[in-house]
mmCIF file of C-alpha atoms in Angstrom:
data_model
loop_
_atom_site.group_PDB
_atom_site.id
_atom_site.type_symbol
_atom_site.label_atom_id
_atom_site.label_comp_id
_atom_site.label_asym_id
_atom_site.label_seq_id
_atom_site.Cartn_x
_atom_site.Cartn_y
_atom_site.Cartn_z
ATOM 1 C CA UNK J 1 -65.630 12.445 -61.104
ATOM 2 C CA UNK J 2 -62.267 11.381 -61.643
ATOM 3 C CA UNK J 3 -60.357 8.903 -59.444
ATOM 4 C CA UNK J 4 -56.014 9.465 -59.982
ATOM 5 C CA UNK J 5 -53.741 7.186 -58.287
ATOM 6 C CA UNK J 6 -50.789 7.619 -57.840
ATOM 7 C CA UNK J 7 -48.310 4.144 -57.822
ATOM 8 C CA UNK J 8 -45.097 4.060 -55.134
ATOM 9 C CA UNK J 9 -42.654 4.661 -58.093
ATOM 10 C CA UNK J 10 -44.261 7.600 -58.921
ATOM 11 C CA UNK J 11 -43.804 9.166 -55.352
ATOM 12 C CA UNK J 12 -40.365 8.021 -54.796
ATOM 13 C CA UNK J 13 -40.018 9.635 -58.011
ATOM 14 C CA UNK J 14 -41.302 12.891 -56.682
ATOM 15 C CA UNK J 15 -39.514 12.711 -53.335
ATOM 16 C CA UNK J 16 -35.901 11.683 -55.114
ATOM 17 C CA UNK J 17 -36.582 14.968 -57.704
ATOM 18 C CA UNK J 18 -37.061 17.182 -54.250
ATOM 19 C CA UNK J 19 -34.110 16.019 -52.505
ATOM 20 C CA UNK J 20 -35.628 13.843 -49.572
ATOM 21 C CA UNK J 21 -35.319 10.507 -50.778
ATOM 22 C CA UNK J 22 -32.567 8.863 -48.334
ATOM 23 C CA UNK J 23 -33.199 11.845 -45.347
ATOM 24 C CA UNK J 24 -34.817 9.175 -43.432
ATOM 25 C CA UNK J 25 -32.048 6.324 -43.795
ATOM 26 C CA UNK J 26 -29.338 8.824 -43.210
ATOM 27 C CA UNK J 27 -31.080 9.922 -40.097
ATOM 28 C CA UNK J 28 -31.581 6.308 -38.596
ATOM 29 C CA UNK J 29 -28.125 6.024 -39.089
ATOM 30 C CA UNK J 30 -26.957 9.160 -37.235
ATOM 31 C CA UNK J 31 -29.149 7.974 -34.324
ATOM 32 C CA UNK J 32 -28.004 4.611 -34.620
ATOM 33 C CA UNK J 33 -24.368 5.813 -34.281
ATOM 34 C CA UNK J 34 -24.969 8.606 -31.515
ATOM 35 C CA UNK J 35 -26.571 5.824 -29.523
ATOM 36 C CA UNK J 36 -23.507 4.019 -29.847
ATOM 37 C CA UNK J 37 -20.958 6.592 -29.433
ATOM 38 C CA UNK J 38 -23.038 7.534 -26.093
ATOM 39 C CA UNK J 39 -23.055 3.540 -25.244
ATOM 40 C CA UNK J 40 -19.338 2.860 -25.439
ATOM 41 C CA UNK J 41 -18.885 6.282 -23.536
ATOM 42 C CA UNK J 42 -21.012 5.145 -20.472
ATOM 43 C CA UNK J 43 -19.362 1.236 -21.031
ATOM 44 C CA UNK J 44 -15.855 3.548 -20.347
ATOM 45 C CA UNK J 45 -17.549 5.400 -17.568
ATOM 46 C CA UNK J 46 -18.513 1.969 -15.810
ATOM 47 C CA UNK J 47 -15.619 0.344 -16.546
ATOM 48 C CA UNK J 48 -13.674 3.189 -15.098
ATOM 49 C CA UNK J 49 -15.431 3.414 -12.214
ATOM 50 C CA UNK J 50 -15.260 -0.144 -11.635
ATOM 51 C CA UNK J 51 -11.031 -0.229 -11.712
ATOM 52 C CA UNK J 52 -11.211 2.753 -9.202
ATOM 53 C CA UNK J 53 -13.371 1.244 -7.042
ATOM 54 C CA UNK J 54 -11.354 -2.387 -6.820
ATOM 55 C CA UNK J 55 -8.152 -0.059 -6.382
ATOM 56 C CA UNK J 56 -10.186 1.748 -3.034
ATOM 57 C CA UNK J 57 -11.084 -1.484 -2.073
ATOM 58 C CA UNK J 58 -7.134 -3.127 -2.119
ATOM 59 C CA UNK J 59 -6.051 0.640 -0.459
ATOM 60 C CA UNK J 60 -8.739 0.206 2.116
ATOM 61 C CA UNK J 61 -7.893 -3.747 2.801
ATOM 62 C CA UNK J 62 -3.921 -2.923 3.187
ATOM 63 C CA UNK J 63 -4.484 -0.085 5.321
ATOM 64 C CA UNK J 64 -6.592 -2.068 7.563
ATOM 65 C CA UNK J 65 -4.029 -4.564 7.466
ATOM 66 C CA UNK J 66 -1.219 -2.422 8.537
ATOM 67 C CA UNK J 67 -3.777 -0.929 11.085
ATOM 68 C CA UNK J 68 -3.506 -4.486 12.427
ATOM 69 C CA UNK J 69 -0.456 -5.302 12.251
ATOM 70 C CA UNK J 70 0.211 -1.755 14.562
ATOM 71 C CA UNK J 71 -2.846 -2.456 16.948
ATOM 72 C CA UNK J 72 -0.795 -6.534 17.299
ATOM 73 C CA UNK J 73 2.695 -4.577 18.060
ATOM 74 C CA UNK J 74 1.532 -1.594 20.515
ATOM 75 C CA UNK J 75 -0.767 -4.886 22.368
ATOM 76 C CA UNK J 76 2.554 -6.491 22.492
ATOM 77 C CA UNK J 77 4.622 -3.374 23.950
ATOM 78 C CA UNK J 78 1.970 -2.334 26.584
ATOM 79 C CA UNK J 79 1.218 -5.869 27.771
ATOM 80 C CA UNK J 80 4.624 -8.078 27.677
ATOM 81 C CA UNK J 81 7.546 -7.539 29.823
ATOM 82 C CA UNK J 82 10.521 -6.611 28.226
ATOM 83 C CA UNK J 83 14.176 -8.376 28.335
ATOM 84 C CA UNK J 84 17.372 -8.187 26.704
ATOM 85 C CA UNK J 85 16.096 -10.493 24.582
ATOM 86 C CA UNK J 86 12.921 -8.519 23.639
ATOM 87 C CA UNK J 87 9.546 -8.322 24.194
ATOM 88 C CA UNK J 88 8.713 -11.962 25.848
ATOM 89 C CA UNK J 89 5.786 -13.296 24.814
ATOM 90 C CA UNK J 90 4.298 -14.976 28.147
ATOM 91 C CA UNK J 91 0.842 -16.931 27.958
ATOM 92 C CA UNK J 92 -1.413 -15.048 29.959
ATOM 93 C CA UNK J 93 -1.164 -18.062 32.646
ATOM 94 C CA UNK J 94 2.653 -17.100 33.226
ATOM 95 C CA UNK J 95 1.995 -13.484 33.494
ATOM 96 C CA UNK J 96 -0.725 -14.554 36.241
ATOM 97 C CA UNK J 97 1.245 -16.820 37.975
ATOM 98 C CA UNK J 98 4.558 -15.349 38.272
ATOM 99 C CA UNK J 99 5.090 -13.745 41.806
ATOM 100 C CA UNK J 100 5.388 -10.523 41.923
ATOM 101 C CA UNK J 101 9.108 -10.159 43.648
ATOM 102 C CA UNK J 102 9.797 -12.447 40.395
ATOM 103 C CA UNK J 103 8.729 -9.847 38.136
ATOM 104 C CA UNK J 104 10.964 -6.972 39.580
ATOM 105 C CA UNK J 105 13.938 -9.226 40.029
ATOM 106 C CA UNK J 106 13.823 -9.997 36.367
ATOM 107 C CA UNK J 107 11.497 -10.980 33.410
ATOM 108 C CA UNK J 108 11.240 -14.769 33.526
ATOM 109 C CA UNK J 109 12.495 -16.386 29.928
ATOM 110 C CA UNK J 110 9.022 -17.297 27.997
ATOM 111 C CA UNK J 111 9.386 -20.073 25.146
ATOM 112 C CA UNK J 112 9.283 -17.084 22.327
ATOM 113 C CA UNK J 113 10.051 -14.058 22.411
ATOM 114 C CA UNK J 114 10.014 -10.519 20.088
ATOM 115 C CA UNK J 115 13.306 -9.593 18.563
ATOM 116 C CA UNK J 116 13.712 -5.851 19.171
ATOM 117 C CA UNK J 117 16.460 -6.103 16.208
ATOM 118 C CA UNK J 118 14.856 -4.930 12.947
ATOM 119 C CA UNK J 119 14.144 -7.982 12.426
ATOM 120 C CA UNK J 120 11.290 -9.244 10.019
ATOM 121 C CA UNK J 121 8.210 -10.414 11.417
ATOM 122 C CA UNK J 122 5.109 -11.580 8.957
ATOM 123 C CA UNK J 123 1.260 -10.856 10.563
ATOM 124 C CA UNK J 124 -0.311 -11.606 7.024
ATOM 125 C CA UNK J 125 0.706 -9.685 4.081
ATOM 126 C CA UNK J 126 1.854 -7.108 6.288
ATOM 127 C CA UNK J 127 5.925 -7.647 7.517
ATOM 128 C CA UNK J 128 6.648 -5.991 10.455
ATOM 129 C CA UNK J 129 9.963 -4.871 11.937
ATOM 130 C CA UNK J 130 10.619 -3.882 15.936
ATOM 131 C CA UNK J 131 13.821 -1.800 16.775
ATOM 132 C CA UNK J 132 14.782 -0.580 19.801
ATOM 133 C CA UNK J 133 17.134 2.130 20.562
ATOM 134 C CA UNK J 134 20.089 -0.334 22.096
ATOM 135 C CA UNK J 135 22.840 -1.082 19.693
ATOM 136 C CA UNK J 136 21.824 2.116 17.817
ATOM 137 C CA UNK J 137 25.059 4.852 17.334
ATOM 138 C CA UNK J 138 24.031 8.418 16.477
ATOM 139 C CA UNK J 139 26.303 9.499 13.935
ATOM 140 C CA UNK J 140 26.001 12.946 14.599
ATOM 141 C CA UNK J 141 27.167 12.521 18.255
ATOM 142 C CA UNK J 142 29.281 9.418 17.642
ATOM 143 C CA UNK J 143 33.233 10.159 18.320
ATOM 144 C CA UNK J 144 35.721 9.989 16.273
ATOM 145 C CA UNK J 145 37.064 5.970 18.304
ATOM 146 C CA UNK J 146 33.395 4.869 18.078
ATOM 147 C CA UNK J 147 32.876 5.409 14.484
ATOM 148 C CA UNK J 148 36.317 4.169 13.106
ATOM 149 C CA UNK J 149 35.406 0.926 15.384
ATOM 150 C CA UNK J 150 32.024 0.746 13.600
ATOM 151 C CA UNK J 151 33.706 0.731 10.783
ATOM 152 C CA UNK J 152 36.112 -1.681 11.435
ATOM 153 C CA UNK J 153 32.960 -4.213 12.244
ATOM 154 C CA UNK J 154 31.536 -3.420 8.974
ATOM 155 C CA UNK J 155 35.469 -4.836 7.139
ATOM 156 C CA UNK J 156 36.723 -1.287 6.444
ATOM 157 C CA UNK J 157 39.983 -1.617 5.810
ATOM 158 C CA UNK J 158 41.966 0.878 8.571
ATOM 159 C CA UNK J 159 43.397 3.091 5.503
ATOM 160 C CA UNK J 160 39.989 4.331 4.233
ATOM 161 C CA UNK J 161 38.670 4.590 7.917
ATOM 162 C CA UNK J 162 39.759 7.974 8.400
ATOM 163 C CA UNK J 163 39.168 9.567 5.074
ATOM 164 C CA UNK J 164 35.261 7.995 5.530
ATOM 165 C CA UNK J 165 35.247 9.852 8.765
ATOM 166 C CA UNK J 166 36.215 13.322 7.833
ATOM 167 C CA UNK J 167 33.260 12.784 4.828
ATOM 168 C CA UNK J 168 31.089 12.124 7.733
ATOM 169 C CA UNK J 169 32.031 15.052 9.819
ATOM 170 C CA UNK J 170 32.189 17.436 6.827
ATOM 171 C CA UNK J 171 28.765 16.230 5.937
ATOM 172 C CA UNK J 172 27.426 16.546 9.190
ATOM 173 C CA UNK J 173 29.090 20.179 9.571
#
């Protein structure tokens, strides 16, 4: 009976004449980097998903603040009297206490008041701006004397008055 053995250097001798040697480092390698292509691949997934879902939230938070800002200005319109001021803004109490021959004569004066002028009003991040249709000139309907006086409000010189007219009409035409 005869006992063989084989040493270490003589199989890696065998497996490095048959071609296999390194197949086992090369493939830990492959599967190291395919788990870290597929890593940084779901890491841009996450992180994608992550921006677009902070960008839904900030749409969703400024359209609920506009929202607000509408629901503040149609609560104003339907509830406050209106003046040539504006909208007056009358405490609840004044509203309650005002007779009610006072309040067909005429809107008493409240402390503040809703410019109806464009002009800028802040509810948050939101500015708001009320117009009315006083003050407003159609310039398709406007004459010829109502327009050239616009114009002269705005500093047009008289001279170019006309000429900016005709533009007007021809454009309109």
């Amino acid at each position: 009976m005869s006992i063989t053995s084989s040493s270490p250097t003589s199989t890696r001798a065998a497996a490095d004449e048959s071609g296999e040697g390194g197949f086992a480092l090369v493939l830990t390698l492959v599967v190291i980097l395919a788990l870290s292509l597929l890593t940084e691949m779901m890491t841009r997934w996450v992180s994608t998903a992550l921006d677009q879902a902070l960008a839904n939230r900030e749409e969703v938070d400024a359209n609920r603040e506009i929202a607000e800002a509408e629901a503040a200005a149609i609560y104003l319109v339907a509830t406050r009297p209106f003046s040539n001021r504006g909208i007056e803004v009358l405490t609840d109490a004044q509203v309650s206490s005002a007779p009610p021959a006072l309040l067909l004569q005429g809107v008493p004066s409240a402390e503040n008041y809703v410019r109806l002028d464009d002009q800028r009003y802040r509810l948050g991040d939101v500015v708001l701006r009320l117009q009315d249709m006083r003050g407003l000139i159609n310039l398709n309907l406007g004459s010829y004397d109502d327009l050239f006086a616009l114009l002269g409000i705005f500093g047009v010189s008289t001279d170019d008055r006309g000429p900016l007219i005709a533009k007007l009409q021809d454009y309109i035409d």
